[in-house]
């Protein structure tokens, strides 16, 4: 039987004391520093729901996305000290100065509490969890299903890897079998050093929300993260809307060699809690620049836009603004400092849409 409920655990004891001590925690819940809502903006509910049910967007690709195996490359030495492998959605394996950090690991088939319903994967993960090289850290930005995946954590709990996450999220991890001594929970601007190597992980502001079931909205914190060694710095957004706090992150923790920002699952009706490609470029500017690796797209149908829209818009705007984009094929390890051009690999799947256009008013069964 799987260990623990898919909905996770609740903060108690010392963990609850730390939650309550946070300046972001008031009246029983965490708050963004700006007043934003996780739901539809006022006056947009009807139009957004109409678009959801009647819109003709291509929300899923016509075939599984192509991917490659990173195993051969992972086995080769890394001379630059920094390499990244996008494994889908917000899951990235970072190799940074001899250490390996995995962000928001999701190997589950659906971003959902149920095995029979909810957003389903567009593609397999390029490697199994068993095929991963030895990990030095796992980062979990917040507790939503497309970032904190129950079956994945059950497997990782059987390893010895330590977890670094936002305040309160450790209750879920511990309920699923991760020993408390392997869990480090951080408030914004708090840092922790890895047990080996000179690598520091710092939680930083983001603008989002949390919750896995009825009655637990915003009971745990959401964060971005900075992963740094004496030689390299990487920024990982988790989920966020555009926030001026990114300028403070640059001042306190930048500059960055690689910036991983979410670009998918956006819509004007909930624009305060997700970036999308246009705001991702604004966020990159606030952060002080750096090579941009887009995440949170191309794996699950979580919004109303076409599945490849985030990549296409980012590619166009990024070229216009001369932003150093890093947009690798799934499973392809890349050295950010050596990426000069972007090959729009996703078009090999997207081109098939012209042969079989969606019927007017069709509703994607996975949405």
Coordinates of N, CA, C and O in Angstrom, one line a residue, residues 156-246:
X156 N 11.8 8.5 -4.2 CA 12.9 9.2 -3.7 C 13.1 9.0 -2.2 O 14.2 9.2 -1.7
X157 N 12.0 8.8 -1.5 CA 12.1 8.6 0.0 C 13.0 7.4 0.3 O 13.6 7.3 1.4
X158 N 13.1 6.4 -0.6 CA 13.9 5.2 -0.4 C 15.4 5.4 -0.6 O 16.2 4.5 -0.4
X159 N 15.7 6.6 -1.1 CA 17.1 6.9 -1.3 C 17.6 7.7 -0.1 O 16.9 7.8 0.9
X160 N 18.8 8.2 -0.2 CA 19.4 9.0 1.0 C 19.4 10.5 0.7 O 20.0 11.2 1.5
X161 N 18.8 10.9 -0.4 CA 18.9 12.3 -0.8 C 18.2 13.3 0.1 O 17.1 13.0 0.6
X162 N 18.8 14.4 0.5 CA 18.1 15.4 1.3 C 17.2 16.3 0.5 O 17.4 16.5 -0.7
X163 N 16.1 16.8 1.1 CA 15.1 17.6 0.5 C 15.2 19.0 1.1 O 15.4 19.2 2.3
X164 N 15.1 20.0 0.2 CA 15.0 21.4 0.6 C 13.7 22.0 0.0 O 13.5 21.9 -1.2
X165 N 12.9 22.6 0.9 CA 11.6 23.0 0.5 C 11.1 24.2 1.3 O 11.9 24.8 2.1
X166 N 9.9 24.7 1.0 CA 9.3 25.8 1.6 C 8.7 25.4 3.0 O 8.4 24.3 3.2
X167 N 8.5 26.4 3.8 CA 7.9 26.2 5.2 C 6.6 25.4 5.1 O 5.7 25.7 4.3
X168 N 6.5 24.3 5.9 CA 5.3 23.5 6.0 C 5.2 22.4 5.0 O 4.5 21.4 5.3
X169 N 5.9 22.4 3.9 CA 5.8 21.4 2.9 C 6.5 20.1 3.4 O 6.1 19.0 3.0
X170 N 7.4 20.2 4.3 CA 8.0 19.0 4.9 C 7.0 18.1 5.5 O 7.3 16.9 5.7
X171 N 5.8 18.6 6.0 CA 4.8 17.7 6.5 C 4.4 16.7 5.5 O 4.1 15.5 5.8
X172 N 4.2 17.1 4.2 CA 3.9 16.1 3.2 C 5.0 15.1 3.0 O 4.7 13.9 2.9
X173 N 6.2 15.6 2.9 CA 7.3 14.7 2.7 C 7.5 13.7 3.8 O 7.7 12.5 3.5
X174 N 7.3 14.1 5.0 CA 7.5 13.2 6.1 C 6.3 12.2 6.1 O 6.5 11.0 6.4
X175 N 5.1 12.6 5.8 CA 4.0 11.7 5.7 C 4.2 10.6 4.7 O 3.6 9.5 4.7
X176 N 5.1 10.9 3.7 CA 5.3 9.9 2.6 C 6.6 9.2 2.7 O 7.1 8.5 1.8
X177 N 7.2 9.3 3.9 CA 8.3 8.4 4.2 C 9.7 9.0 4.2 O 10.7 8.3 4.4
X178 N 9.8 10.3 4.0 CA 11.1 11.0 4.0 C 11.4 11.3 5.5 O 10.6 12.0 6.2
X179 N 12.5 10.8 6.0 CA 12.8 11.0 7.4 C 13.0 12.5 7.7 O 13.5 13.3 6.8
X180 N 12.6 13.0 8.9 CA 12.6 14.4 9.2 C 14.0 14.9 9.1 O 14.2 16.1 8.7
X181 N 15.1 14.1 9.4 CA 16.4 14.6 9.4 C 16.9 14.9 7.9 O 18.0 15.5 7.7
X182 N 16.2 14.4 7.0 CA 16.6 14.7 5.6 C 15.7 15.8 4.9 O 15.8 16.1 3.8
X183 N 15.0 16.5 5.8 CA 14.1 17.6 5.3 C 14.6 19.0 5.9 O 14.7 19.1 7.1
X184 N 14.8 19.9 5.0 CA 15.1 21.3 5.4 C 14.1 22.2 4.9 O 13.9 22.3 3.6
X185 N 13.3 22.9 5.7 CA 12.3 23.8 5.3 C 12.8 25.2 5.5 O 13.3 25.6 6.6
X186 N 12.6 26.1 4.5 CA 13.1 27.4 4.5 C 12.0 28.5 4.4 O 11.1 28.3 3.5
X187 N 12.1 29.6 5.1 CA 11.4 30.8 4.9 C 12.1 31.6 3.8 O 13.3 31.3 3.5
X188 N 11.5 32.6 3.3 CA 12.1 33.4 2.3 C 13.4 34.1 2.9 O 13.4 34.5 4.0
X189 N 14.5 34.1 2.1 CA 15.8 34.6 2.4 C 16.6 33.7 3.4 O 17.7 34.1 3.8
X190 N 16.0 32.6 3.8 CA 16.8 31.7 4.6 C 17.6 30.8 3.7 O 17.2 30.4 2.6
X191 N 18.8 30.3 4.2 CA 19.7 29.5 3.4 C 20.1 28.3 4.2 O 20.0 28.2 5.4
X192 N 20.6 27.3 3.4 CA 21.1 26.0 4.0 C 22.3 25.6 3.1 O 22.2 25.7 1.9
X193 N 23.3 25.0 3.8 CA 24.4 24.5 3.1 C 24.2 23.0 2.9 O 23.8 22.3 3.9
X194 N 24.6 22.4 1.8 CA 24.6 21.0 1.6 C 25.6 20.3 2.5 O 26.6 20.9 2.9
X195 N 25.3 19.0 3.0 CA 26.2 18.3 3.8 C 27.6 18.2 3.3 O 28.6 18.2 4.0
X196 N 27.7 18.0 1.9 CA 29.0 17.9 1.3 C 29.1 19.0 0.2 O 28.1 19.4 -0.4
X197 N 30.3 19.4 -0.1 CA 30.5 20.4 -1.1 C 30.2 21.8 -0.7 O 29.6 22.0 0.4
X198 N 30.6 22.8 -1.5 CA 30.3 24.2 -1.1 C 29.1 24.7 -1.9 O 29.2 25.5 -2.8
X199 N 27.9 24.2 -1.6 CA 26.7 24.6 -2.3 C 25.7 25.0 -1.3 O 25.4 24.4 -0.3
X200 N 25.1 26.2 -1.6 CA 24.2 26.8 -0.7 C 22.8 26.9 -1.5 O 22.8 27.3 -2.6
X201 N 21.7 26.6 -0.8 CA 20.4 26.7 -1.3 C 19.6 27.8 -0.5 O 19.6 27.7 0.7
X202 N 19.1 28.8 -1.2 CA 18.4 29.9 -0.5 C 17.0 30.0 -1.1 O 16.7 30.0 -2.3
X203 N 16.0 30.0 -0.2 CA 14.6 30.3 -0.6 C 14.4 31.8 -0.8 O 14.9 32.6 0.0
X204 N 13.7 32.1 -1.8 CA 13.5 33.6 -2.1 C 12.0 33.8 -2.5 O 11.2 32.9 -2.6
X205 N 11.6 35.1 -2.6 CA 10.2 35.4 -2.8 C 9.7 34.8 -4.2 O 10.4 34.7 -5.1
X206 N 8.4 34.5 -4.2 CA 7.6 34.2 -5.4 C 6.2 34.7 -5.1 O 5.9 35.1 -4.0
X207 N 5.4 34.7 -6.1 CA 4.0 35.2 -6.0 C 3.1 34.2 -6.5 O 2.8 34.1 -7.7
X208 N 2.5 33.4 -5.6 CA 1.7 32.2 -6.0 C 0.8 31.9 -4.9 O 0.3 32.7 -4.1
X209 N 0.5 30.6 -4.7 CA -0.4 30.1 -3.6 C -0.1 28.6 -3.5 O 0.7 28.1 -4.2
X210 N -0.8 28.0 -2.5 CA -0.5 26.6 -2.3 C -1.8 25.8 -1.9 O -2.8 26.4 -1.6
X211 N -1.7 24.5 -1.8 CA -2.8 23.7 -1.3 C -3.0 22.4 -2.2 O -2.7 22.5 -3.4
X212 N -3.4 21.4 -1.5 CA -3.6 20.1 -2.2 C -5.0 19.5 -2.1 O -5.3 18.6 -2.8
X213 N -5.8 20.1 -1.3 CA -7.2 19.6 -1.1 C -8.0 20.7 -0.5 O -7.6 21.9 -0.3
X214 N -9.3 20.3 -0.2 CA -10.2 21.3 0.4 C -9.8 21.7 1.8 O -9.4 20.8 2.6
X215 N -9.8 22.9 2.1 CA -9.5 23.4 3.4 C -8.0 23.6 3.7 O -7.7 24.0 4.9
X216 N -7.1 23.4 2.8 CA -5.7 23.6 3.1 C -5.0 24.7 2.3 O -3.8 24.8 2.1
X217 N -5.8 25.6 1.7 CA -5.3 26.7 0.8 C -4.3 27.5 1.6 O -4.7 28.1 2.7
X218 N -3.1 27.7 1.1 CA -2.1 28.6 1.6 C -1.6 28.2 3.1 O -1.2 29.1 3.8
X219 N -1.8 26.9 3.4 CA -1.2 26.5 4.7 C 0.3 26.2 4.7 O 0.9 26.1 5.7
X220 N 0.8 26.1 3.4 CA 2.3 25.9 3.3 C 2.8 27.1 2.4 O 2.0 27.7 1.6
X221 N 4.1 27.3 2.5 CA 4.7 28.4 1.7 C 5.1 28.0 0.3 O 5.3 26.8 0.0
X222 N 5.2 29.0 -0.6 CA 5.7 28.8 -1.9 C 6.9 29.7 -2.1 O 7.0 30.8 -1.5
X223 N 7.9 29.2 -2.8 CA 9.2 30.0 -2.9 C 9.8 29.8 -4.3 O 9.6 28.8 -5.0
X224 N 10.7 30.7 -4.6 CA 11.7 30.5 -5.6 C 13.0 30.1 -4.9 O 13.0 30.1 -3.6
X225 N 14.0 29.6 -5.6 CA 15.2 29.1 -5.0 C 16.4 29.6 -5.8 O 16.4 29.6 -7.0
X226 N 17.5 29.9 -5.0 CA 18.8 30.1 -5.6 C 19.7 29.0 -5.2 O 19.8 28.7 -4.0
X227 N 20.4 28.4 -6.2 CA 21.4 27.4 -6.0 C 22.7 27.9 -6.3 O 23.0 28.3 -7.5
X228 N 23.7 28.0 -5.4 CA 24.9 28.6 -5.7 C 26.1 27.9 -5.1 O 26.1 27.3 -4.0
X229 N 27.2 28.0 -5.8 CA 28.6 27.6 -5.3 C 29.5 28.8 -5.4 O 29.1 29.8 -5.9
X230 N 30.7 28.7 -5.0 CA 31.6 29.8 -5.2 C 31.8 30.2 -6.7 O 32.2 31.3 -7.0
X231 N 31.5 29.3 -7.6 CA 31.7 29.5 -9.1 C 30.5 29.9 -9.8 O 30.5 30.5 -10.8
X232 N 29.3 29.3 -9.4 CA 28.1 29.5 -10.2 C 26.9 29.8 -9.4 O 26.8 29.4 -8.2
X233 N 25.9 30.5 -10.0 CA 24.6 30.7 -9.4 C 23.5 30.4 -10.4 O 23.6 30.9 -11.5
X234 N 22.5 29.8 -9.9 CA 21.3 29.4 -10.7 C 20.1 29.8 -9.9 O 19.9 29.7 -8.7
X235 N 19.1 30.4 -10.7 CA 17.8 30.8 -10.1 C 16.7 29.9 -10.6 O 16.7 29.7 -11.9
X236 N 15.9 29.5 -9.8 CA 14.7 28.6 -10.1 C 13.5 29.3 -9.6 O 13.3 29.5 -8.4
X237 N 12.5 29.6 -10.5 CA 11.4 30.4 -10.1 C 10.3 29.6 -9.3 O 9.5 30.3 -8.6
X238 N 10.3 28.3 -9.4 CA 9.0 27.6 -9.0 C 7.9 28.2 -9.8 O 8.0 28.5 -11.0
X239 N 6.7 28.4 -9.1 CA 5.6 29.0 -9.8 C 5.5 30.5 -9.2 O 5.5 30.7 -8.0
X240 N 5.2 31.4 -10.1 CA 5.1 32.8 -9.7 C 4.5 33.7 -10.7 O 4.5 33.4 -11.9
X241 N 3.9 34.8 -10.2 CA 3.6 35.9 -11.1 C 4.7 36.9 -11.1 O 5.7 36.7 -10.4
X242 N 4.6 37.9 -11.9 CA 5.6 39.0 -11.9 C 5.6 39.8 -10.7 O 4.5 40.3 -10.3
X243 N 6.7 39.9 -10.0 CA 6.8 40.6 -8.7 C 8.0 41.5 -8.7 O 9.1 41.1 -9.2
X244 N 7.9 42.7 -8.2 CA 9.1 43.6 -8.1 C 10.1 43.0 -7.1 O 11.3 43.5 -7.1
X245 N 9.8 42.0 -6.4 CA 10.8 41.4 -5.4 C 11.9 40.7 -6.2 O 13.0 40.5 -5.6
X246 N 11.7 40.5 -7.5 CA 12.8 40.0 -8.3 C 14.0 40.9 -8.3 O 15.2 40.5 -8.4

